[in-house]
Tab-separated table of C-alpha atoms in Angstrom:
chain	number	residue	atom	x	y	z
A	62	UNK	CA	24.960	49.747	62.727
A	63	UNK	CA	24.243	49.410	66.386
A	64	UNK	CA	25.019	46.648	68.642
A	65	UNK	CA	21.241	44.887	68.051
A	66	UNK	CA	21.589	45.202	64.503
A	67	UNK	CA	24.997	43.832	64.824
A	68	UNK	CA	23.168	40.641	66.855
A	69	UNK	CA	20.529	40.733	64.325
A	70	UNK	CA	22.906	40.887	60.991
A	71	UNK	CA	24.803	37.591	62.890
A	72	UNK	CA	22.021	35.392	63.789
A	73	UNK	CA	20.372	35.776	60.243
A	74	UNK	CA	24.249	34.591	58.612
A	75	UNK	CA	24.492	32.103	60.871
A	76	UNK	CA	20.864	30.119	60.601
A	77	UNK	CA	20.381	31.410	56.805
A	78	UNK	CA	16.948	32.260	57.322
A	79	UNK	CA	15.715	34.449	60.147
A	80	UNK	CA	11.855	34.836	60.601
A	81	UNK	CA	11.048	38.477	62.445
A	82	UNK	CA	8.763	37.002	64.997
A	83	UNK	CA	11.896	35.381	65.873
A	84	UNK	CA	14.113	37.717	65.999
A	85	UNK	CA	12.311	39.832	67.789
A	86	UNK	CA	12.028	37.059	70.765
A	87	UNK	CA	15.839	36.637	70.674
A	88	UNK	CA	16.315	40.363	70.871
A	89	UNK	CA	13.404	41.382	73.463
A	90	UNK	CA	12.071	43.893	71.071
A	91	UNK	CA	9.112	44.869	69.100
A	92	UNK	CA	8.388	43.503	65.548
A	93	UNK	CA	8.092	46.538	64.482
A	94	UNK	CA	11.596	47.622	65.690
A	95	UNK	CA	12.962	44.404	64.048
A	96	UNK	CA	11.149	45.419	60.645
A	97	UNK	CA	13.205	48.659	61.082
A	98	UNK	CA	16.306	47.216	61.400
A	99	UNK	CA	16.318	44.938	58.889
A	100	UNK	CA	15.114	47.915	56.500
A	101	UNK	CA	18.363	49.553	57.513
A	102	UNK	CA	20.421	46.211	56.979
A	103	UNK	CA	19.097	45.906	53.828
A	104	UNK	CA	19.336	49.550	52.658
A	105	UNK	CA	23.362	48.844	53.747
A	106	UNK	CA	23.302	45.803	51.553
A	107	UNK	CA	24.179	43.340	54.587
A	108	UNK	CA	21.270	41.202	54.019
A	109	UNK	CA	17.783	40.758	52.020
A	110	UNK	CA	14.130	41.187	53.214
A	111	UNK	CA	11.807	38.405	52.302
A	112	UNK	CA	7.883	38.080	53.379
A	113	UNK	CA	8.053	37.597	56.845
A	114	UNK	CA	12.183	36.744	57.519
A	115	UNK	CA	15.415	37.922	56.301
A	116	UNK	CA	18.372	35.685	54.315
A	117	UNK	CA	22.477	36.728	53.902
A	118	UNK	CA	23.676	37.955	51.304
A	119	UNK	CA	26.192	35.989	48.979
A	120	UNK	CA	28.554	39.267	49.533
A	121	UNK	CA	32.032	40.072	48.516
A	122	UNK	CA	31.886	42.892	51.200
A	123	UNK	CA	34.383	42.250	53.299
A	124	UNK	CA	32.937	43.509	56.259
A	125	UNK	CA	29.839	41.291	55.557
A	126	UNK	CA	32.001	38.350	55.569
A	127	UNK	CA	34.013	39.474	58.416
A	128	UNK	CA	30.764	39.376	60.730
A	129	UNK	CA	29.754	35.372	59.766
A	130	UNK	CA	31.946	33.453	62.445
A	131	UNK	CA	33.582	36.616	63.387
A	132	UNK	CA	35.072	34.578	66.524
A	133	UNK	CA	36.260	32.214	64.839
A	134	UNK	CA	38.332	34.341	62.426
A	135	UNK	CA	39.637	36.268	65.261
A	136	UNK	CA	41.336	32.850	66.376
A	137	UNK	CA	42.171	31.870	63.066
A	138	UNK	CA	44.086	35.526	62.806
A	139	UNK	CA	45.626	35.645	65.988
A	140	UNK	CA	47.113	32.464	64.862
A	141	UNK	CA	48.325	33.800	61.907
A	142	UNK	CA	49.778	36.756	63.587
A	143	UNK	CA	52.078	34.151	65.805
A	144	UNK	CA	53.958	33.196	63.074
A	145	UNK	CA	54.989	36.561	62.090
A	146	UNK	CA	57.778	38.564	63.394
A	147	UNK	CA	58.907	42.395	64.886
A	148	UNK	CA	60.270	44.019	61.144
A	149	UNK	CA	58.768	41.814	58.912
A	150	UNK	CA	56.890	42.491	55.317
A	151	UNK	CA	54.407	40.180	54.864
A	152	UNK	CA	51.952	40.431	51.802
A	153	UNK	CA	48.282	40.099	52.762
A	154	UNK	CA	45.621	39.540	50.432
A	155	UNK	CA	41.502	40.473	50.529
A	156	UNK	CA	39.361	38.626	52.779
A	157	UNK	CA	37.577	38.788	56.066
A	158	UNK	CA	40.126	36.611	57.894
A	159	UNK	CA	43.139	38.450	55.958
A	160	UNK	CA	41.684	41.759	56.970
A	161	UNK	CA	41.458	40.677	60.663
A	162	UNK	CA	45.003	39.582	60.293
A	163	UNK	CA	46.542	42.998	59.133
A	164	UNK	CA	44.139	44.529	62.353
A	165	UNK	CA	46.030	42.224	64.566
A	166	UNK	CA	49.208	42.618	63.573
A	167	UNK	CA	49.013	46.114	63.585
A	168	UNK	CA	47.837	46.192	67.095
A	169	UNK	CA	50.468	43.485	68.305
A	170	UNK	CA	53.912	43.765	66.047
A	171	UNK	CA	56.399	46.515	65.914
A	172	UNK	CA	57.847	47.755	62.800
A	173	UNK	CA	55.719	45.409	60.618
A	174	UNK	CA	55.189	46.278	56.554
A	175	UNK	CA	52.107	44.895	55.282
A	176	UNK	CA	51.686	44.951	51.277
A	177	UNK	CA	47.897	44.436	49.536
A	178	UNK	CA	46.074	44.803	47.035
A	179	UNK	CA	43.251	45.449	49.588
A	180	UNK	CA	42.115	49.071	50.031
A	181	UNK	CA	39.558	47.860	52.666
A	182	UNK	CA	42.889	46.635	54.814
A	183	UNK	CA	44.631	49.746	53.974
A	184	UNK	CA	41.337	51.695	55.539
A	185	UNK	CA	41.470	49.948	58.127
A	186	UNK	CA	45.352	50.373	59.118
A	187	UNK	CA	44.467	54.017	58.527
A	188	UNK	CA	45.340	55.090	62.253
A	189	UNK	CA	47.892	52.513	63.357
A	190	UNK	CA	51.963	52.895	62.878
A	191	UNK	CA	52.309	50.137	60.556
A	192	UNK	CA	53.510	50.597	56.987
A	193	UNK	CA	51.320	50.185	54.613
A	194	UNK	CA	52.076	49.652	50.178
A	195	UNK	CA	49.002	49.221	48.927
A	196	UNK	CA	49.795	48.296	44.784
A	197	UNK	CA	47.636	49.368	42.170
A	198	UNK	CA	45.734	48.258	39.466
A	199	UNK	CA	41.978	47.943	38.599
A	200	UNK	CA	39.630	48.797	41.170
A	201	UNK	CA	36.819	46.019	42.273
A	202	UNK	CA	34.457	47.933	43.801
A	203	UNK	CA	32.699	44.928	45.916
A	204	UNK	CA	35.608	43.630	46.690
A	205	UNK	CA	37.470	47.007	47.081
A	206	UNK	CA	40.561	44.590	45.765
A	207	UNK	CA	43.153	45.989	43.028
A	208	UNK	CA	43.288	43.709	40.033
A	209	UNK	CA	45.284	43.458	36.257
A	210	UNK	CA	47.925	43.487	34.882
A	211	UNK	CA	49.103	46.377	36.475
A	212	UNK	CA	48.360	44.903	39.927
A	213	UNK	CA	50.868	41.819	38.347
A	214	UNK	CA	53.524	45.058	37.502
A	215	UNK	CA	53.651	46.186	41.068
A	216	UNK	CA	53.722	42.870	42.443
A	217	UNK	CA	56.645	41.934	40.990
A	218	UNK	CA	58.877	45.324	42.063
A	219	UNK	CA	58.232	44.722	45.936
A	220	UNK	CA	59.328	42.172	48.045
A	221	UNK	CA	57.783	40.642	51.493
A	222	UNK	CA	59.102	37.041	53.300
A	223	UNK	CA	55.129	35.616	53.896
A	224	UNK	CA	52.332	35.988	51.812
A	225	UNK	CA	48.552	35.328	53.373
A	226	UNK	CA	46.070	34.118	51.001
A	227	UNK	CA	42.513	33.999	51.127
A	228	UNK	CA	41.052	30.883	48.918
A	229	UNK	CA	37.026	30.686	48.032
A	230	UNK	CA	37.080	26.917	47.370
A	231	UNK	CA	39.610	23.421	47.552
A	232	UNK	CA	38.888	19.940	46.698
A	233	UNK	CA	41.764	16.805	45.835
A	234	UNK	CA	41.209	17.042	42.262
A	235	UNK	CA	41.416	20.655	41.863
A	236	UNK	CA	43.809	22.041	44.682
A	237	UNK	CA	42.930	25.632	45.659
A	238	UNK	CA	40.199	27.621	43.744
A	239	UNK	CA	38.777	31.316	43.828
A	240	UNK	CA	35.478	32.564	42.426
A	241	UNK	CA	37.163	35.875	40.539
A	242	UNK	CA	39.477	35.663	37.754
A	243	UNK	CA	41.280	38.459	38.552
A	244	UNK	CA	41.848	38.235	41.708
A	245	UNK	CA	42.842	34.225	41.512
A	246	UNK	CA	45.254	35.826	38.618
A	247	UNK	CA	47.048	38.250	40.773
A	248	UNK	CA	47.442	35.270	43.738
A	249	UNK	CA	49.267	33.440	41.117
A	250	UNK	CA	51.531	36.664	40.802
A	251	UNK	CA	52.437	36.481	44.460
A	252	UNK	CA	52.478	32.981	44.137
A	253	UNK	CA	55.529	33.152	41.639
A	254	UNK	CA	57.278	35.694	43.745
A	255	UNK	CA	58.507	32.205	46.078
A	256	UNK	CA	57.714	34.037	49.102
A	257	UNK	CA	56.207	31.456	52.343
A	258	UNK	CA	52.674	31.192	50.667
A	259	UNK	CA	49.740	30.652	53.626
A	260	UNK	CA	46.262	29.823	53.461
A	261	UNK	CA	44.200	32.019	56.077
A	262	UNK	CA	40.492	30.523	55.700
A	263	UNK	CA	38.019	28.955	57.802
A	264	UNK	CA	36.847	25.232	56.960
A	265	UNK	CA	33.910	25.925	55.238
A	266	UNK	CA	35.907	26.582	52.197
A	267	UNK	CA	37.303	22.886	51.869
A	268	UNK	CA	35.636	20.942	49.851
A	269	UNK	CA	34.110	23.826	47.632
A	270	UNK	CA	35.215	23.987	43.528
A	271	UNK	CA	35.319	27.270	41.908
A	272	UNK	CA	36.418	28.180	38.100
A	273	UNK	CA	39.931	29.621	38.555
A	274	UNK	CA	43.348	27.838	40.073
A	275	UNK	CA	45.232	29.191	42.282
A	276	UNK	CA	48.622	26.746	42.331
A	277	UNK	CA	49.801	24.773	41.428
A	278	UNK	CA	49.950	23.407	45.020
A	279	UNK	CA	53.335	22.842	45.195
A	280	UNK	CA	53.718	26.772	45.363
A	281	UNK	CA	52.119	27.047	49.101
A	282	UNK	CA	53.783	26.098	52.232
A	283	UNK	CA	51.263	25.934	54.741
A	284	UNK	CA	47.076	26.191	55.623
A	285	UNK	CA	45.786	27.749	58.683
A	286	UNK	CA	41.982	26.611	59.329
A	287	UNK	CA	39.780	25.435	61.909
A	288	UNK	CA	38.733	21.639	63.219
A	289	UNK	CA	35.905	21.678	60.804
A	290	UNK	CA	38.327	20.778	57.726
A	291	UNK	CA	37.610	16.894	57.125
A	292	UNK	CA	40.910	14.537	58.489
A	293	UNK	CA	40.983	12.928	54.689
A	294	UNK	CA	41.350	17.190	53.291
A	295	UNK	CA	44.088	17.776	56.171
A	296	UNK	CA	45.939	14.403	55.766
A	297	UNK	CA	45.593	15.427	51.644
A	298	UNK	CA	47.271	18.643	52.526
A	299	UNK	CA	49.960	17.024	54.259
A	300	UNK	CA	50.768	14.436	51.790
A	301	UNK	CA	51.305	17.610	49.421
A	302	UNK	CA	53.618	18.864	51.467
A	303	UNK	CA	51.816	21.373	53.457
A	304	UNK	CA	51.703	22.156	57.049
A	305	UNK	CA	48.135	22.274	58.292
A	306	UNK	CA	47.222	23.804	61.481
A	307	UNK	CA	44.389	23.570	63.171
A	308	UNK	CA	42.696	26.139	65.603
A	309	UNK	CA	40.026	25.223	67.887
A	310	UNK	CA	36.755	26.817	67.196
A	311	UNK	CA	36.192	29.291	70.256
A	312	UNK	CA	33.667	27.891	73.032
């Protein structure tokens, strides 16, 4: 993917709805190179050709997801990587911001152990010197995220002092939700292990329901989103006991 597509593959997650005329003003090319790059996106699975425009897809790719607010995440994960120190093992989970977490800790920490179930993260920290365990289990293949009770197994047998968790959903009457079974089932693993349990996720989540629990609520310490999150969700959060913090969505 080149830097237009890249530009392209943003604006289209962003709006929702991209028409090719359009896109072809905002990127000072031809139609007919726009047509061609959205063939190509779509070919990669990073988006979906309509009659005239593109959409997003609903992806569990975590590089798909990495690329809508990628800023945004960066902040969010730079954040993140403050609160952790030179020597420490910290467990981090799938997801676009947790994945730009383990990138940035990897480029700023020494010594640092980082333990998923994520084989996408443990790609990515292919070439750095941090330590990587990444436990086994049941492979997703979309989500290229180990899951089962085997996953459970290894969870148990290692041992890390902060654990980043990615959430797909949160409202008052449900606490925190996820979309996957499995993967909201090994969260609940870590969960139990009574390490400092944090909440990496951008705002957009708040608000959302999904099937499976991930809790009960008492078992997480603290939330790291964005200003978007509604003052009645953070003062909720507090009230629970959490500490919310709040990063400023990049100018």
């Amino acid at each position: 993917m080149n830097s237009r597509q890249q530009i392209i593959l943003q604006m289209v997650i962003d709006t929702g709805r991209m028409s090719v005329v359009d896109l072809a003003k905002s990127t000072g090319v031809s139609e007919v190179t726009i047509r061609q790059d959205l063939n190509l996106l779509e070919k990669m699975s990073y988006l979906r050709r309509a009659h005239g425009y593109a959409v997003p897809l609903d992806s569990e790719d975590v590089e798909t997801r990495m690329m809508n607010n990628y800023a945004l995440k960066r902040e969010l994960a730079e954040f993140a990587a403050s609160l952790v120190n030179n020597g420490e093992t910290v467990f981090i989970e799938n997801g676009s911001c947790n994945a730009l977490l383990a990138r940035t800790l990897a480029e700023q920490k020494e010594d640092v152990t980082i333990v998923t179930v994520s084989s996408y993260i443990a790609h990515l920290l292919k070439e750095t010197r941090s330590e990587v365990i990444l436990l086994g289990g049941i492979y997703q293949k979309k989500s290229e995220s180990m899951v089962g009770p085997l996953t459970r197994q290894y969870v148990q047998q290692v041992h890390f002092s902060k654990a980043f968790i990615g959430i797909d959903g949160w409202q008052p009457e449900t606490g925190f939700t996820g979309r996957d079974m499995m993967r909201s089932d090994v969260v609940n693993a870590v969960l139990e292990k009574g390490a400092e349990a944090i909440v990496l996720t951008d705002s957009t989540k708040f608000g959302a329901v999904h099937p499976y629990t991930m809790g009960p609520v008492s078992r997480f310490n603290r939330v790291i989103t964005d200003e978007g999150i509604k003052a009645a969700h953070s003062e909720k959060l507090q009230h629970e006991g959490l500490i919310v913090d709040i990063v400023k969505k990049p100018a």
